Amino acid sequence: MMHIKHEAEERHVLTVTVDNEAGILAKIAGLFTARGYNIDSLTVADITENHSVSRITIVTHGPPSQIDQIHAQLERLVPVHKVVDLTEVGPYVQRELALVKVAGVGEKRVEALRIADVFRAKPVDTTTGSFIFELTGAPDKIDTFVTLMRELGLVEVGRTGIVAMIRGAEEA
Amino acid sequence: MTRRDDCRVGSVSLESAWPAEMLVSGADPPMEAGFLKRPFGGRAPEYEEECVVSEERSGANILVESLVRQGVEFVFGYPGGAVLPIYDALFGDERLRHILVRHEAGAAHAAEGYARSTGKPGVVLVTSGPGATNAVTGIADAFLDSIPLVVITGQVPTALIGSDAFQEADTVGISRHCTKHNYLVKDPADLAATIDEAFQIATTGRPGPVLIDIPKDVQIATAPWTDAPAQRRNRYSPPTLGGADEIAQAIDMIASAKAPVLYTGGGIINSGLRATQLLRELQEKTGAPVTSTLMGLGAFPADHADWLGMLGMHGTYEANLAMNQADLIVCLGARFDDRVTGRLDAFAPNSKKIHVDIDRSSINKTVQVDLPIVGDCASVIEQILEGWGSRKPQDLSAWKARIDGWREKKSLSFPLSKEAIMPQLAIQRLFELTRDKDPVISTEVGQHQMWAAQHFHFFGPNKWLTSGGLGTMGYGLPAAIGAQCGNPDSLVIDIAGDASIQMNIQEMGTATQYRLPVKVFILNNEWMGMVRQWQELTYESRYSNSYSDSLPDFVKLAEAYGWKGIRIENESQLDAGIKAMIEHDGPVIVDCLVAKESNCFPMIPSGASHTEMILYGDTVAGTMDDEAKALV
């Protein structure tokens, strides 16, 4: 008899600065699949005026040795300029944006609006029977908000995945 | 229109215009009629003076000029619809020699053999779709063994990409994870810079295959061309020097070790001739014994008193025991592959480990090391030697005495047989009889490969071509062809098995066409020997599909291709057969019938540690638990 073994895992946030060229996202996503790494979320957008460089934020989890391999394997890709493991480097800010659609009438509708106010979620669309709230924050804040809305008529959720940045004056 | 039909005309007339015997002898082929009328089909040398005049050229022409500028001598390829413009640009151009293979896998392996034996990048040219997918095995092989290749693939016109067009495949997608980098070029204006960067990426850092996919319309459309080097982003600059602190630490660790081992790999060969010379100096200074992976054979001379032989699954007892008992392992350009380490939690348990590798991702991938040094082997060894000064290593005599004790086991010995030629003996005789010729040896994959690694001995780099990482049956013959192109005066021998040789046997035609005098030495035991050996060890000798039934008559096959065929049936014919092979001025197949049931020992079974080697095959039949069976 043989069973598959599992190791203790950690969540890490990586930022990857890359040449904004065709296929780079597929290269990175494919690297994770090909080597059996996990992607919890991935965001990407170009960050320079001439659109030549993109910044990718990847949230992954795995055993520490695997996280180190992910770092090294990403650096091995030719279009990758820099990889920073924010979890490793030090305190960082992480933010995610969510759109949350809630439908309901009467007390539930009022309660949804009240909770949204507490969470500083902004209604960006409304009908007489529904709201779409826009909410930013760390992932656990959004998780909590979504959980609360579930009781009040949650219809659907869209989340961007996080972007993150190291705290302080220095570039990571 | 089929791929094979639409390419015949060009290639046939090209070859008929080049007398075959001139192709590898160094003589330039004569210009063929109509050559000068072609717009860019090869310019006269005096025209090549420093003219930086910009002129419009087709993508295909820019490609050819760029390859010439990179110093490419040989292109291994096969034409087809999506590369016809490139083949037309090659037509009559005497600066590049195109070697027409018989299958695109052969092109990639031939380019690997050329690269490994010359230290220069190998160039492959194949068409879209099946051309590209057929080449993928060779590309993946080059990726795992860090062989520099530049692979040019044709692609359907840009407007048809994604439309499931005829002979369309997502070549960039398919090759993404088996290339070091790849490109789809959509504008001929980007071609020159892309090709220049591709060669840089393929040959620097940890070498590897780089693929350039060129749609057919991009080959035909024009862009300005100048003779000046293309403007290129300098974005790829791998580290070469180790950090000063790490070097100092490494020197202290080596100088204080009482039982050190230098564990070397293909990285030494890739680092160049200088690295092999520096390795010898390092060994002299430190006195440490040296072992090597399969890929690193030849980096250290096999007749040296401190040579331990190959380590790993089929390595010597002394190499594996030295690794197990060492107090310091200095890994130079190797990567702790599973064939080397055996059971990971029992690997070299009491040693400190230094790992020198140019690829950071190789470090701490499977084995955690105490001192990682990211850098080029030659540079790092040189730094260590510079810092070593007049230090004296520890007295290693007790360590060497223990190693001599392990050597006493004579783990490579094998029982002789009166009835049949032992395969190990055949390799030993082949080695002895060719030794003075300093041959280049390629292999296929299986038992014969391991016997060759054990019983053939190497004294310099670039003489040993084998598929280590991917373990590709069918590698050896095309690799020998590529090596012979790059080393026209060398004796090149493919040591093969009866099963492996059939995987790319069509390449015999390539050797015939270009008068390449490659020798194929088949250890014929009528089995997929390594599969049978594992079935014997692991599956209670249930020989599921491992018998080589319906083998061809290799001698007649040789004759059918215009080769010489020699059959060796007993030991008394062995030396004469090998000599006849060497003496024949042309390609030869030797069908050497060997003992059918021989197994390759010593062996560390999968899931076992270095101390659990099976020696001499005294306990061969049995089964294994599921944990061991699940390992590769």
CSV table of C-alpha atoms in Angstrom, one decimal, chain B residues 271-424:
chain,number,residue,atom,x,y,z
B,271,SER,CA,31.9,25.7,-19.3
B,272,GLY,CA,34.5,24.8,-21.9
B,273,LEU,CA,38.0,23.4,-22.2
B,274,ARG,CA,39.3,25.8,-19.6
B,275,ALA,CA,37.0,24.4,-17.0
B,276,THR,CA,38.4,20.9,-17.5
B,277,GLN,CA,42.0,22.2,-17.2
B,278,LEU,CA,41.1,24.1,-14.0
B,279,LEU,CA,39.4,21.0,-12.6
B,280,ARG,CA,42.7,19.2,-12.9
B,281,GLU,CA,44.5,22.0,-11.2
B,282,LEU,CA,41.9,22.0,-8.4
B,283,GLN,CA,42.3,18.3,-8.0
B,284,GLU,CA,46.1,18.6,-7.8
B,285,LYS,CA,45.9,21.4,-5.2
B,286,THR,CA,43.3,19.7,-3.0
B,287,GLY,CA,44.1,16.0,-3.6
B,288,ALA,CA,40.4,15.2,-3.6
B,289,PRO,CA,39.1,12.2,-5.4
B,290,VAL,CA,36.9,12.9,-8.4
B,291,THR,CA,33.6,11.3,-9.6
B,292,SER,CA,31.3,12.4,-12.3
B,293,THR,CA,27.8,12.2,-13.5
B,294,LEU,CA,27.0,10.5,-16.9
B,295,MET,CA,26.9,13.9,-18.5
B,296,GLY,CA,30.3,15.0,-17.1
B,297,LEU,CA,32.4,12.0,-18.3
B,298,GLY,CA,35.6,13.2,-20.0
B,299,ALA,CA,35.9,16.3,-17.9
B,300,PHE,CA,38.5,14.4,-15.7
B,301,PRO,CA,40.8,11.9,-17.2
B,302,ALA,CA,39.8,8.3,-16.5
B,303,ASP,CA,43.4,7.1,-16.1
B,304,HIS,CA,44.0,9.4,-13.1
B,305,ALA,CA,44.8,7.7,-9.8
B,306,ASP,CA,42.1,9.8,-8.1
B,307,TRP,CA,39.4,9.1,-10.6
B,308,LEU,CA,36.6,7.1,-8.9
B,309,GLY,CA,34.5,6.5,-12.0
B,310,MET,CA,30.9,7.4,-12.6
B,311,LEU,CA,28.6,7.7,-9.6
B,312,GLY,CA,24.9,7.0,-9.3
B,313,MET,CA,22.5,4.2,-10.2
B,314,HIS,CA,25.1,2.3,-12.4
B,315,GLY,CA,28.1,4.0,-10.9
B,316,THR,CA,31.1,2.3,-9.3
B,317,TYR,CA,31.0,1.1,-5.7
B,318,GLU,CA,34.0,3.3,-4.8
B,319,ALA,CA,32.3,6.4,-6.2
B,320,ASN,CA,29.0,5.8,-4.4
B,321,LEU,CA,30.6,4.8,-1.2
B,322,ALA,CA,32.9,7.8,-1.3
B,323,MET,CA,29.8,10.1,-1.7
B,324,ASN,CA,28.1,8.3,1.1
B,325,GLN,CA,31.0,8.6,3.5
B,326,ALA,CA,32.5,11.9,2.5
B,327,ASP,CA,32.6,14.8,4.9
B,328,LEU,CA,32.6,17.4,2.1
B,329,ILE,CA,31.0,17.1,-1.4
B,330,VAL,CA,32.0,19.8,-3.8
B,331,CYS,CA,29.4,19.7,-6.6
B,332,LEU,CA,30.7,21.4,-9.7
B,333,GLY,CA,28.1,21.8,-12.6
B,334,ALA,CA,26.0,18.8,-11.6
B,335,ARG,CA,22.4,18.9,-10.3
B,336,PHE,CA,21.8,16.1,-7.7
B,337,ASP,CA,19.7,14.2,-10.2
B,338,ASP,CA,17.6,11.3,-9.0
B,339,ARG,CA,19.9,8.9,-10.9
B,340,VAL,CA,22.7,10.2,-8.8
B,341,THR,CA,21.3,10.6,-5.3
B,342,GLY,CA,19.2,7.4,-4.9
B,343,ARG,CA,17.1,7.7,-1.8
B,344,LEU,CA,17.2,11.3,-0.9
B,345,ASP,CA,17.0,11.0,2.9
B,346,ALA,CA,20.0,8.6,2.9
B,347,PHE,CA,22.1,10.6,0.4
B,348,ALA,CA,25.5,11.6,1.7
B,349,PRO,CA,24.2,11.9,5.3
B,350,ASN,CA,27.3,13.2,7.1
B,351,SER,CA,28.7,15.6,4.5
B,352,LYS,CA,28.7,19.3,4.1
B,353,LYS,CA,27.9,20.3,0.5
B,354,ILE,CA,29.1,23.1,-1.7
B,355,HIS,CA,27.1,23.5,-5.0
B,356,VAL,CA,28.6,25.5,-7.8
B,357,ASP,CA,26.0,26.0,-10.6
B,358,ILE,CA,25.3,28.8,-13.1
B,359,ASP,CA,21.6,28.1,-12.8
B,360,ARG,CA,20.2,29.2,-9.4
B,361,SER,CA,17.2,27.0,-9.8
B,362,SER,CA,19.4,23.9,-9.7
B,363,ILE,CA,20.5,24.8,-6.2
B,364,ASN,CA,18.5,23.3,-3.3
B,365,LYS,CA,16.0,21.8,-5.8
B,366,THR,CA,16.3,18.3,-4.4
B,367,VAL,CA,19.2,18.3,-2.0
B,368,GLN,CA,19.7,21.1,0.5
B,369,VAL,CA,23.3,22.4,0.4
B,370,ASP,CA,25.4,24.2,2.9
B,371,LEU,CA,27.1,26.6,0.5
B,372,PRO,CA,25.5,27.6,-2.8
B,373,ILE,CA,27.7,29.4,-5.3
B,374,VAL,CA,25.9,30.7,-8.4
B,375,GLY,CA,28.5,31.1,-11.2
B,376,ASP,CA,30.3,29.6,-14.1
B,377,CYS,CA,32.3,26.5,-13.2
B,378,ALA,CA,35.5,27.7,-14.8
B,379,SER,CA,35.3,31.1,-13.2
B,380,VAL,CA,34.5,29.8,-9.8
B,381,ILE,CA,37.2,27.1,-9.9
B,382,GLU,CA,39.7,29.8,-11.0
B,383,GLN,CA,38.5,32.0,-8.1
B,384,ILE,CA,39.0,29.1,-5.7
B,385,LEU,CA,42.5,28.4,-7.1
B,386,GLU,CA,43.5,32.1,-6.8
B,387,GLY,CA,42.4,32.3,-3.2
B,388,TRP,CA,43.9,28.9,-2.3
B,389,GLY,CA,47.4,30.3,-2.3
B,390,SER,CA,50.0,28.1,-0.6
B,391,ARG,CA,47.5,26.3,1.6
B,392,LYS,CA,48.0,22.6,2.2
B,393,PRO,CA,45.0,20.3,2.2
B,394,GLN,CA,44.5,17.9,5.1
B,395,ASP,CA,46.2,14.6,5.1
B,396,LEU,CA,43.9,12.5,2.9
B,397,SER,CA,45.8,9.2,3.1
B,398,ALA,CA,43.3,7.6,5.5
B,399,TRP,CA,40.5,8.6,3.2
B,400,LYS,CA,42.3,7.3,0.2
B,401,ALA,CA,43.0,4.1,1.9
B,402,ARG,CA,39.3,3.6,2.6
B,403,ILE,CA,38.6,4.4,-1.0
B,404,ASP,CA,41.2,1.8,-2.1
B,405,GLY,CA,39.4,-0.7,0.1
B,406,TRP,CA,36.2,0.0,-1.9
B,407,ARG,CA,38.0,-0.3,-5.1
B,408,GLU,CA,39.0,-3.8,-4.1
B,409,LYS,CA,35.4,-4.8,-4.7
B,410,LYS,CA,36.1,-4.4,-8.4
B,411,SER,CA,32.4,-3.5,-8.9
B,412,LEU,CA,32.7,-3.4,-12.7
B,413,SER,CA,33.8,-6.9,-13.0
B,414,PHE,CA,31.5,-9.4,-14.7
B,415,PRO,CA,31.4,-13.1,-15.3
B,416,LEU,CA,33.0,-14.3,-18.5
B,417,SER,CA,31.1,-16.7,-20.7
B,418,LYS,CA,32.3,-19.4,-23.0
B,419,GLU,CA,29.1,-19.5,-25.1
B,420,ALA,CA,28.5,-15.8,-25.8
B,421,ILE,CA,30.3,-12.5,-26.0
B,422,MET,CA,29.7,-10.6,-22.8
B,423,PRO,CA,28.5,-7.1,-23.7
B,424,GLN,CA,30.9,-5.5,-21.2
